[in-house]
Coordinates of C-alpha atoms in Angstrom, one line a residue:
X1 CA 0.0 0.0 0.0
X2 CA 1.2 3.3 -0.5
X3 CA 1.5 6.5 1.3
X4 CA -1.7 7.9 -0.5
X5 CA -3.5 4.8 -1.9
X6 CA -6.6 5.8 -0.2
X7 CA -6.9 9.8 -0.3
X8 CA -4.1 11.0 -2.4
X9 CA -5.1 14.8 -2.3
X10 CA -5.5 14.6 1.4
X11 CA -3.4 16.1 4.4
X12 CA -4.6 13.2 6.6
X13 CA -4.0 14.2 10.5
X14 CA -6.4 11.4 13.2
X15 CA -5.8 11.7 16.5
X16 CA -6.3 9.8 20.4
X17 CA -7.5 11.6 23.2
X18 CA -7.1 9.4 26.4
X19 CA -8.2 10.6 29.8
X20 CA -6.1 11.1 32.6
X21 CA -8.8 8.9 35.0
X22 CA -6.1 6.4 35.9
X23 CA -4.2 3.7 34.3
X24 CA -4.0 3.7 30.7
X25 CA -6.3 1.0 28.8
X26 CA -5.9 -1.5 26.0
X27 CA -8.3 0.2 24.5
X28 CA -6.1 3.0 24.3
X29 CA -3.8 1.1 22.7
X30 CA -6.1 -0.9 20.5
X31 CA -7.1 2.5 18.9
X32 CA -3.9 4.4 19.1
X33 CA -2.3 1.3 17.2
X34 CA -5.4 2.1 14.2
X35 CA -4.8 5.8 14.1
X36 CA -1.0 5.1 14.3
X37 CA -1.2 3.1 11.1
X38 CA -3.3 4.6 9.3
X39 CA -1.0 7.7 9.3
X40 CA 2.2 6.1 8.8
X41 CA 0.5 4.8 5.8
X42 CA -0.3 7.7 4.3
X43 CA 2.2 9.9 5.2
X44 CA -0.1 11.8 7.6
X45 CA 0.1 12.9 11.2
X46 CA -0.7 11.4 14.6
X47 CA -1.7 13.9 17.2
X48 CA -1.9 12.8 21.0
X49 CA -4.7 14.9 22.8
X50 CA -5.3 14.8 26.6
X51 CA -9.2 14.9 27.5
X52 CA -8.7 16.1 31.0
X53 CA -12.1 17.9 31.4
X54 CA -13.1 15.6 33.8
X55 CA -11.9 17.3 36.9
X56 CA -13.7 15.1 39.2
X57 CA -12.0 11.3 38.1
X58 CA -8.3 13.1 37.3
X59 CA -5.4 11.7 38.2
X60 CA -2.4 13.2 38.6
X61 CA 0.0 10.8 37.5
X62 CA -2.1 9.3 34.8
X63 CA -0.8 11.6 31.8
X64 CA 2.9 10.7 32.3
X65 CA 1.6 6.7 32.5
X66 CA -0.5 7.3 29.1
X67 CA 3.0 8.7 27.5
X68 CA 5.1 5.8 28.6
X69 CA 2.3 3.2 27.7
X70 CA 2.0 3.9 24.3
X71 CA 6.5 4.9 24.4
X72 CA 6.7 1.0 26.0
X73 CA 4.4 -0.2 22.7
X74 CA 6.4 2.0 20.5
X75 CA 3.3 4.1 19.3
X76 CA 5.5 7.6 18.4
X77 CA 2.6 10.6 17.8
X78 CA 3.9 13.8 15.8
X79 CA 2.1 16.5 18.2
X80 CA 1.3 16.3 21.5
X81 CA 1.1 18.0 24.9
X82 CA 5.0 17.3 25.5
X83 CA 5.6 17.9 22.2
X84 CA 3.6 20.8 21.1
X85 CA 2.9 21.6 17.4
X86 CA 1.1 23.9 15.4
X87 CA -2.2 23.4 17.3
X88 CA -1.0 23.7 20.6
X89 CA -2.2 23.5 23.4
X90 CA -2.8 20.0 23.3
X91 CA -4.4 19.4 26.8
X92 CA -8.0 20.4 26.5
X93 CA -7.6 22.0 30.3
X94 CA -5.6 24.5 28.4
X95 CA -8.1 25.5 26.3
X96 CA -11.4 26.3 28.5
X97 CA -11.5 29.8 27.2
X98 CA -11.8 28.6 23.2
X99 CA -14.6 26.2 23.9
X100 CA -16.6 28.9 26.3
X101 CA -15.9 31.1 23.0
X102 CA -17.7 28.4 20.4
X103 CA -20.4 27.5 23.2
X104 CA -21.4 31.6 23.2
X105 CA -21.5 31.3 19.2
X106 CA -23.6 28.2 19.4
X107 CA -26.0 30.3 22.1
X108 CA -26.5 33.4 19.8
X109 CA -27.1 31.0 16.8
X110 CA -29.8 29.2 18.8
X111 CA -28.4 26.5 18.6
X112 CA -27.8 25.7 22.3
X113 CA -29.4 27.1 25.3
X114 CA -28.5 28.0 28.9
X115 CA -30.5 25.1 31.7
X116 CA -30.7 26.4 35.0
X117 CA -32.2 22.8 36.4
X118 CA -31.0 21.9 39.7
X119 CA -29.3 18.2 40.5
X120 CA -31.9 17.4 42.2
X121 CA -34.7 18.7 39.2
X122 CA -32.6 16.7 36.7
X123 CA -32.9 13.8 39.0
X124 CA -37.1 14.0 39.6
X125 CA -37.5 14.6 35.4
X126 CA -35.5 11.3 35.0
X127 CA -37.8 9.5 36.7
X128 CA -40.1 10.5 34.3
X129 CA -38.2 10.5 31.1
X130 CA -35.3 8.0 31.8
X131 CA -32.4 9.1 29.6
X132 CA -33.6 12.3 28.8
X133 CA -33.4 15.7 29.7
X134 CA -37.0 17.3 30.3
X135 CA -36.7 20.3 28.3
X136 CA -37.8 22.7 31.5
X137 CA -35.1 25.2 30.5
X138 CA -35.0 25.0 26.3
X139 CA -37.6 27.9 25.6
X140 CA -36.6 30.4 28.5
X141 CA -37.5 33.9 27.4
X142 CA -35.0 36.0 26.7
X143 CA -36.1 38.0 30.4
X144 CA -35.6 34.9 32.2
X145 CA -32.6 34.4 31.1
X146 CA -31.5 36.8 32.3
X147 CA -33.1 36.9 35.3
X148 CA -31.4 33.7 36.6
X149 CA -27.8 34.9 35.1
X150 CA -28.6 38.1 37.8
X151 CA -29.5 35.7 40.4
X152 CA -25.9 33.6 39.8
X153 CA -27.8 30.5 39.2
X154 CA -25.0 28.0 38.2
X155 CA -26.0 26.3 34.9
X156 CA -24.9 24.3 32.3
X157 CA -24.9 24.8 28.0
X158 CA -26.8 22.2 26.4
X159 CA -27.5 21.4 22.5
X160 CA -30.8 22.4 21.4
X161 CA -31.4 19.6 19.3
X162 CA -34.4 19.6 16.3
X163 CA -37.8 18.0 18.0
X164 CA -38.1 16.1 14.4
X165 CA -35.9 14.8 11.6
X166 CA -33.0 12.9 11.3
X167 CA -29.5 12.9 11.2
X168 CA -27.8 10.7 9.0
X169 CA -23.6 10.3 8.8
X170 CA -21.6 8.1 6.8
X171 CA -19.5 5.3 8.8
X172 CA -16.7 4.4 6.9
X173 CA -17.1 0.3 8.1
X174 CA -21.0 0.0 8.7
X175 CA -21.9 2.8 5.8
X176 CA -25.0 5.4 6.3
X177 CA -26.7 5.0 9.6
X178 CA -29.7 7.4 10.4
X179 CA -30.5 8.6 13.8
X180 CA -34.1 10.0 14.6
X181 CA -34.2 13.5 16.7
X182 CA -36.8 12.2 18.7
X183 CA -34.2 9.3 20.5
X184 CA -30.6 11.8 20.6
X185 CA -31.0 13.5 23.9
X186 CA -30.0 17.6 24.5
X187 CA -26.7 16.9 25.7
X188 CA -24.5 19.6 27.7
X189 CA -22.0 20.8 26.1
X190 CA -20.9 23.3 29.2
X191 CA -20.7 21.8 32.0
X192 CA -21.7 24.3 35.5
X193 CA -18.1 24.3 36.5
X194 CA -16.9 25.5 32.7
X195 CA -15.7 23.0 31.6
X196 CA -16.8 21.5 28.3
X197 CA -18.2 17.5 28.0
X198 CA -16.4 15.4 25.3
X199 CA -18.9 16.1 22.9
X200 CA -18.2 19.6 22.1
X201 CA -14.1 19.6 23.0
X202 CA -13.6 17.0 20.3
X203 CA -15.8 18.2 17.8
X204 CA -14.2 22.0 18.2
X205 CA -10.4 20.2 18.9
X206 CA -10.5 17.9 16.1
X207 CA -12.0 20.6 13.7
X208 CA -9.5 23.2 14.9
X209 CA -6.9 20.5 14.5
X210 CA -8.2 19.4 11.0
X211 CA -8.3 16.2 12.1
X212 CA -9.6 14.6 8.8
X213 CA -10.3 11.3 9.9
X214 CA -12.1 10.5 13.6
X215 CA -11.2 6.5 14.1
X216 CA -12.7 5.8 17.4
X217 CA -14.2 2.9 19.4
X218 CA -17.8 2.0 18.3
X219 CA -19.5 3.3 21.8
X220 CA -19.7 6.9 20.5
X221 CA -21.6 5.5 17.7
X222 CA -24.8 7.1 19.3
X223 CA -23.1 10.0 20.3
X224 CA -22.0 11.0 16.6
X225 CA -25.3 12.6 15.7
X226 CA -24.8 15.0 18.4
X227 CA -21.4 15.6 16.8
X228 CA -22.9 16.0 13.3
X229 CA -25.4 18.8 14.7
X230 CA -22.2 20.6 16.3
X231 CA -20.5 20.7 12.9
X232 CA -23.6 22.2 10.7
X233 CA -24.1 24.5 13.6
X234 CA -20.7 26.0 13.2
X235 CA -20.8 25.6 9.6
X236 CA -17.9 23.3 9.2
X237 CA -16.9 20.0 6.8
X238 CA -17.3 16.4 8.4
X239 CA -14.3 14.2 9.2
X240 CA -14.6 10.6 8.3
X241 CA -15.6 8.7 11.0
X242 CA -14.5 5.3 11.4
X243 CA -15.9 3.8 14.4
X244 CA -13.9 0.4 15.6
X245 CA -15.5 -2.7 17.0
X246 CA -15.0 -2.6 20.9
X247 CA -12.9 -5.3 22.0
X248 CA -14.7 -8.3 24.2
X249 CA -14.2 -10.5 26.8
X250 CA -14.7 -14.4 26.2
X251 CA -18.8 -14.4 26.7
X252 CA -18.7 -11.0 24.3
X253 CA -19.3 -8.7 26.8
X254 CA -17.5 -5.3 26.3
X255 CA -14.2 -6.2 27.8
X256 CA -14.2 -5.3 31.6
X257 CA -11.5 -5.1 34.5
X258 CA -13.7 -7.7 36.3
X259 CA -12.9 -10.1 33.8
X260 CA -9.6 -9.4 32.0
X261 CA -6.6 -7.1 32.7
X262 CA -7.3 -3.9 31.5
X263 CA -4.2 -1.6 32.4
X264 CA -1.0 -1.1 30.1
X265 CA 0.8 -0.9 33.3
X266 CA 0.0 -4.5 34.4
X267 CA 1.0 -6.0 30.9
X268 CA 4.3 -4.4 31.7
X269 CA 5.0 -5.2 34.7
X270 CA 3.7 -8.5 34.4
X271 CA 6.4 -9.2 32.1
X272 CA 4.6 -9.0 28.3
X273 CA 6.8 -8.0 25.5
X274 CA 5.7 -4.9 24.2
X275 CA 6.2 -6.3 20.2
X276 CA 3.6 -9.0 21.1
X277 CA 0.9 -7.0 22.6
X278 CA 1.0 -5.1 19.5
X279 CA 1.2 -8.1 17.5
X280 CA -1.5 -9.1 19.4
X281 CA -3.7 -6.0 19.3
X282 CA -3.2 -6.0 15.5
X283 CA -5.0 -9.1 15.1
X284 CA -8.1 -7.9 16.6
X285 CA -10.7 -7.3 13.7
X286 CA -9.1 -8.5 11.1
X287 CA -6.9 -6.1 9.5
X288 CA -4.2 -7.8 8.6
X289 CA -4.8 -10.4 5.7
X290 CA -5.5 -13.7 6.4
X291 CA -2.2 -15.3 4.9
X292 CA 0.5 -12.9 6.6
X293 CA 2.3 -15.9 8.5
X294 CA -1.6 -17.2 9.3
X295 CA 0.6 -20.9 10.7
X296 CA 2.0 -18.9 14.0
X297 CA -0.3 -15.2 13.5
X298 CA 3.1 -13.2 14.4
X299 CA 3.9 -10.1 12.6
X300 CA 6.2 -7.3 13.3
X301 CA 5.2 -3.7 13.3
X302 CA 6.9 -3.1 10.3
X303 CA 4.8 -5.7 8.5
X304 CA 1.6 -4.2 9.6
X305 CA 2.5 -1.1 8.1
X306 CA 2.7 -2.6 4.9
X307 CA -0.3 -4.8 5.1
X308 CA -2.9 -3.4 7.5
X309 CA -6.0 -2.2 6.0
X310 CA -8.0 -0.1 8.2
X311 CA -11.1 -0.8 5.9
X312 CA -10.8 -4.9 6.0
X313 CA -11.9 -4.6 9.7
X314 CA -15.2 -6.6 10.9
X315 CA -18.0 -4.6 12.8
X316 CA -18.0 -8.0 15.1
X317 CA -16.4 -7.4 18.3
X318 CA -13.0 -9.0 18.6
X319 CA -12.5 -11.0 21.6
X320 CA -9.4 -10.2 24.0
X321 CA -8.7 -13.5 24.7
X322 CA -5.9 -13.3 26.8
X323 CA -4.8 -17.1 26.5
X324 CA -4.0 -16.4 23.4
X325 CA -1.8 -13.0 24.4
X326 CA 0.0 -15.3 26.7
X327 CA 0.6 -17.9 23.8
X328 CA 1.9 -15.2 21.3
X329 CA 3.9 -13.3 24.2
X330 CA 5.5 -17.1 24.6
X331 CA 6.5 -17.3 21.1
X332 CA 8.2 -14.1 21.1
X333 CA 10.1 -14.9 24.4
X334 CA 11.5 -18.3 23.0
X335 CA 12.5 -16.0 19.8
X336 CA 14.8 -14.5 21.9
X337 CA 18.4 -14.7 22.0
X338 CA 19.9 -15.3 25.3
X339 CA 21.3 -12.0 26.0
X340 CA 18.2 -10.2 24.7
X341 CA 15.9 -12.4 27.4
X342 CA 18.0 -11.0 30.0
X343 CA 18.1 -8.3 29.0
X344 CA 13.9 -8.1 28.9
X345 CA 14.1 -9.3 32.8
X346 CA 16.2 -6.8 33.4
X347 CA 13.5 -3.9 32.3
X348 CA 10.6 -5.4 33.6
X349 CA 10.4 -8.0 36.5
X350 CA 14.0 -8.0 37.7
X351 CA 15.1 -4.6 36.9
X352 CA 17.1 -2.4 39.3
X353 CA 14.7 -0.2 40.7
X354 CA 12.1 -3.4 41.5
X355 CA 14.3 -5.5 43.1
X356 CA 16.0 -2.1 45.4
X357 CA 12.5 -1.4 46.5
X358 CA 12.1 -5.2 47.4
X359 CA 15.6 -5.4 49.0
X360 CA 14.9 -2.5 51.3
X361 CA 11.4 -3.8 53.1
X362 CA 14.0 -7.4 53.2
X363 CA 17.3 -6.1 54.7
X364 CA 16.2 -6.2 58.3
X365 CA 14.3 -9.5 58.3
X366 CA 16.3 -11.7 57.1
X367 CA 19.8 -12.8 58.6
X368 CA 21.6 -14.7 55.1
X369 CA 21.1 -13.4 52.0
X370 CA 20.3 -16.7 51.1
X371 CA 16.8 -16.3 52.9
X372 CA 16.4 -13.9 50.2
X373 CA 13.9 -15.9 48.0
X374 CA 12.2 -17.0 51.1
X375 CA 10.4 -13.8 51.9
X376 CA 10.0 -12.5 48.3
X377 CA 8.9 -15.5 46.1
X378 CA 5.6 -13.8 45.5
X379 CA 6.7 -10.6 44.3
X380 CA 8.1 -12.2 41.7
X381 CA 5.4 -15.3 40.9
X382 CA 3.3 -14.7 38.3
X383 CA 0.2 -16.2 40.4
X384 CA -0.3 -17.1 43.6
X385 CA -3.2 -19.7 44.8
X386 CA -4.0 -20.3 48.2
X387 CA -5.2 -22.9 49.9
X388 CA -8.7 -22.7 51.6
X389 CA -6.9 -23.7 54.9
X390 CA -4.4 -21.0 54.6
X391 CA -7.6 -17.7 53.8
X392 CA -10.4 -18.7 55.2
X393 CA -10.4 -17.0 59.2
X394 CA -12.0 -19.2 61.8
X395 CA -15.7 -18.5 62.4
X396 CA -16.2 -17.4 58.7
X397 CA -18.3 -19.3 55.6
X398 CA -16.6 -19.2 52.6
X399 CA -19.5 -17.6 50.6
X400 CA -19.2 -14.6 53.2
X401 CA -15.3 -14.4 52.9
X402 CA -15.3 -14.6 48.9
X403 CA -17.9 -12.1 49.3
X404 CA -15.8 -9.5 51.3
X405 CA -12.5 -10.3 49.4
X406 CA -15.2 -8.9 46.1
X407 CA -15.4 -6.1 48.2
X408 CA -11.3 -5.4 49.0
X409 CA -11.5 -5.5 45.5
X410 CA -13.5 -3.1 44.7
X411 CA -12.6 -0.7 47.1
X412 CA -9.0 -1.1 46.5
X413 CA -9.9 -0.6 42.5
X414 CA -10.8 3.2 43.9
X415 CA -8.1 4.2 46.0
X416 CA -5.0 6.2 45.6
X417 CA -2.3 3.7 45.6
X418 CA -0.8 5.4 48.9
X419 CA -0.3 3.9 52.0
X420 CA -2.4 6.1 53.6
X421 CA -5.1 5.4 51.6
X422 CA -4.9 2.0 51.2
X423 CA -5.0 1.3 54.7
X424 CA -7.5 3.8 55.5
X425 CA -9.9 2.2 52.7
X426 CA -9.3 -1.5 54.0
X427 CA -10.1 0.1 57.6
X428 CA -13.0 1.6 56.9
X429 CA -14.5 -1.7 55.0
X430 CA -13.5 -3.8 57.4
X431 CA -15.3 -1.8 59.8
X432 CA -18.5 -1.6 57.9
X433 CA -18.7 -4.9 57.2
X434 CA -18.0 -6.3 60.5
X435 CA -14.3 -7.7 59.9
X436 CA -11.3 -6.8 62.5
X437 CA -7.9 -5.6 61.0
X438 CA -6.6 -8.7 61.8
X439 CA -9.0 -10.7 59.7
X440 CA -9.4 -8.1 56.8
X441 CA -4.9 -7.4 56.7
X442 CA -4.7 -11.5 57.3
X443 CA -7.3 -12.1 54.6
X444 CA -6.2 -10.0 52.0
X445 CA -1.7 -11.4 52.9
X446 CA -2.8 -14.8 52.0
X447 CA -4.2 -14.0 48.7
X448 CA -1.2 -11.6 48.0
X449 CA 1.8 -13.4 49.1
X450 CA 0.6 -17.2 49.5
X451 CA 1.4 -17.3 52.8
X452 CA 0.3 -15.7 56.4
X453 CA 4.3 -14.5 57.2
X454 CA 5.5 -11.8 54.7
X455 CA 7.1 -8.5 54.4
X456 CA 4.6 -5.8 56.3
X457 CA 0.9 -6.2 53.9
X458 CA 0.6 -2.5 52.6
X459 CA 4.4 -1.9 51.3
X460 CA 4.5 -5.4 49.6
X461 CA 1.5 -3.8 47.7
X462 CA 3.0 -0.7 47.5
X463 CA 6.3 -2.2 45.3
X464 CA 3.6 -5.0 43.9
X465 CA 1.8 -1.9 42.6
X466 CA -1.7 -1.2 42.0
X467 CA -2.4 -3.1 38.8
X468 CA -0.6 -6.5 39.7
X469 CA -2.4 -7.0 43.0
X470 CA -5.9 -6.1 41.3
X471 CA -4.8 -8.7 38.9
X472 CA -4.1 -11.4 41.8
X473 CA -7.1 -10.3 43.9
X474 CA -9.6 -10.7 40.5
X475 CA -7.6 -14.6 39.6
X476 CA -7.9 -15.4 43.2
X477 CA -12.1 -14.9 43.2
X478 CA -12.3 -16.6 39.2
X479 CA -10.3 -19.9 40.8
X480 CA -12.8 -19.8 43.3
X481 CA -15.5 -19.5 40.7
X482 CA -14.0 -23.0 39.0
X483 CA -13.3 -24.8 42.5
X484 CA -16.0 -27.4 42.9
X485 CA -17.8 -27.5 45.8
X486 CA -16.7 -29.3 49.1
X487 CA -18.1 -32.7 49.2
X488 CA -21.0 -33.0 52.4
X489 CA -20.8 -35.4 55.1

């Protein structure tokens, strides 16, 4: 394929825009890897956009992880928020003031209003119209208006979309589909603390951008009519939109952190070579032709840039089976020379700053170096399987323990990975739900380590890190799923 096979008068630019809400997602990496080729192919540009808007879920930490995720896959983007380019800024935070500037041209155009509803209004309409805003505030008078702008009532911008009609775009995998007015809801664009929702930051950031092709996962399929109203409002072209089939778990439910690893971090630190994830990821949908080395399914990056076709994908979801990633991430370990699998410890499971951290909790329990192994086997295990006899407390059914262990889980899927809050979290659960520390910290060691004598619980997690022991809490509750049942009597 060549660099302008498929739009050969084109300056193609596409773009990501991840949210700094925690760890980055194969998701993020399934699409990035799409835009990214599609680019390359053509000779275009790859633009990496932070959607930090969401003030409420951001992370701190999140948008340095998101750049060394997609570094680790080897996913290079041409402008960006460390980069900069001619489009700059490139974190939407940066540019509140150019969306409050469109959102006041939509407002004297009509063709978005001002809604002054309460959280508590919002809540009692739903009740009555489930999914749907009301409409209380979408013919104010001009008087009122201004009458609650006097008062300082907070509010939010919404789209005033038609009553009646259609909308109809053009999905470059599924072709035309047609959304009635009647079923796309008037969504806020302006949220009441200023900051705009994803629907109008991309449609103004990609179109500032010139983003001439929106690849993206099929979830904002329903969203896109909104996006196709924002663009005739301001009187600007389309993009193509390509929407890609959301990756699935096993039972073809959109793939979940409850039943596969979802973080780039964990594949990382779990020891997955970065060429087969993307391998790997390439194979989802069926971009790549069927007889690129179809006996083994490994291809290089490289290859994929050659043979990849963006418009050979299937609507079908793909399914993340992870058994597979595990297979492929096998081949590509036995591939490697001897040096060059050291070397791949050495940056992931057994690399310097891992084993300091471990070494440091060790040095003052242990009195041979030898012991060593002894108290950090399961930092280094890639599961860890504990007996019944070893996790289940005294006085406590198994349903109910299994139970509260879904419940560590899910608080510690929350939490700021600080000590502080970790223990605070566990506390507090254990409190509510009528478990002393010693039970909840015992509990939760056994799972972790294997064992009821380790290295103090909370730093072990700590150097563990966040992603790994949601990974061994989540295996730990499936094995139970699949362990049959204690025979009676």
């Amino acid at each position: 394929m060549s660099d302008t096979a498929l739009h050969p008068e084109e300056n193609i630019r596409v773009r990501i825009a991840p949210s700094p809400t925690g760890d980055p997602h194969v998701g993020t990496a399934y699409i990035g890897l799409i835009n990214f080729l599609y680019a390359r192919q053509r000779g275009g540009k790859f633009v990496l956009r932070i959607e930090d808007t969401d003030r409420a879920r951001f992370v701190a930490t999140s948008e340095q992880m998101i750049f060394d995720a997609l570094h680790w896959l080897g996913l290079t983007w041409d402008e960006g928020p460390d980069k900069g380019g001619p489009f700059g800024p490139y974190r939407q935070s940066e540019r509140t003031a150019i969306y409050s500037e469109h959102a006041q041209i939509l407002l004297d155009a009509g063709a978005a209003y001002r809604c002054f509803c309460t959280a508590e209004a919002l809540e009692a309409a739903r009740r009555q119209t489930p999914g749907r805003y009301s409409g209380t505030c979408r013919n104010l008078s001009v008087s009122e208006v201004e009458a609650n702008l006097k008062a300082a009532r907070p509010f939010t911008i919404r789209l005033k979309v038609p009553l009646d009609g259609s909308t109809t775009f053009r999905d470059e995998l599924r072709g035309p589909i047609t959304f009635e007015h009647n079923n796309v809801d008037d969504q806020v664009l302006i949220k009441s603390d200023g900051f705009p929702t994803y629907h109008l930051a991309n449609v103004v950031d990609d179109h500032l951008m010139q983003i001439s092709d929106v690849i993206r996962a099929e979830e904002w399929i329903s969203s896109t009519p909104k996006h196709v109203l924002l663009y005739q409002a301001f009187g600007w072209k389309l993009p193509r939109f390509w929407h890609m089939p959301l990756l699935r778990n096993q039972d073809k439910s959109k793939i979940s952190k409850r039943k596969n690893p979802v973080s780039l971090v964990y594949y990382r630190q779990a020891g997955f070579l970065p060429e087969a994830m993307l391998n790997f990821l390439g194979l989802m949908g069926g971009g790549m032709p069927a007889d690129i080395n179809d006996a083994s399914e490994k291809f290089t990056l490289p290859e994929m840039l050659r043979h990849f076709d963006v418009k050979a994908i299937r609507p079908a979801g793909p399914v993340f089976d992870l058994t597979k990633l595990r297979w492929l991430n096998g081949e590509y370990i036995r591939a490697l020379a001897p040096q060059a699998f050291y070397a791949a410890l050495r940056s992931t499971v057994l690399s310097d700053a891992y084993l300091s951290e471990i070494a440091s909790l060790i040095q003052p329990r242990i009195e041979t170096l030898a012991e060593f192994g002894n108290l950090t086997h399961f930092f280094l295990a890639d599961d860890i399987l504990p007996s019944q006899d070893l996790f289940l407390p005294k006085n406590r059914a198994l349903p109910d323990t299994l139970a509260f262990v879904a419940e560590q889980l899910t608080v510690l899927e929350a939490v700021e990975w600080t000590h502080a809050a970790i223990e605070s979290a566990l506390k507090q659960l254990g409190e509510a739900k009528g478990w002393s520390v010693k039970e909840n910290f015992m509990l939760l060691r056994a799972i972790l380590t294997g064992s009821t004598s380790s290295p103090p619980l909370i730093e072990s997690m700590l150097i563990f890190g966040k992603a790994r022991t949601l990974d061994r809490l989540r295996r730990f509750l499936d094995a139970q799923k699949k362990a049959p049942a204690p025979k009676k009597g």
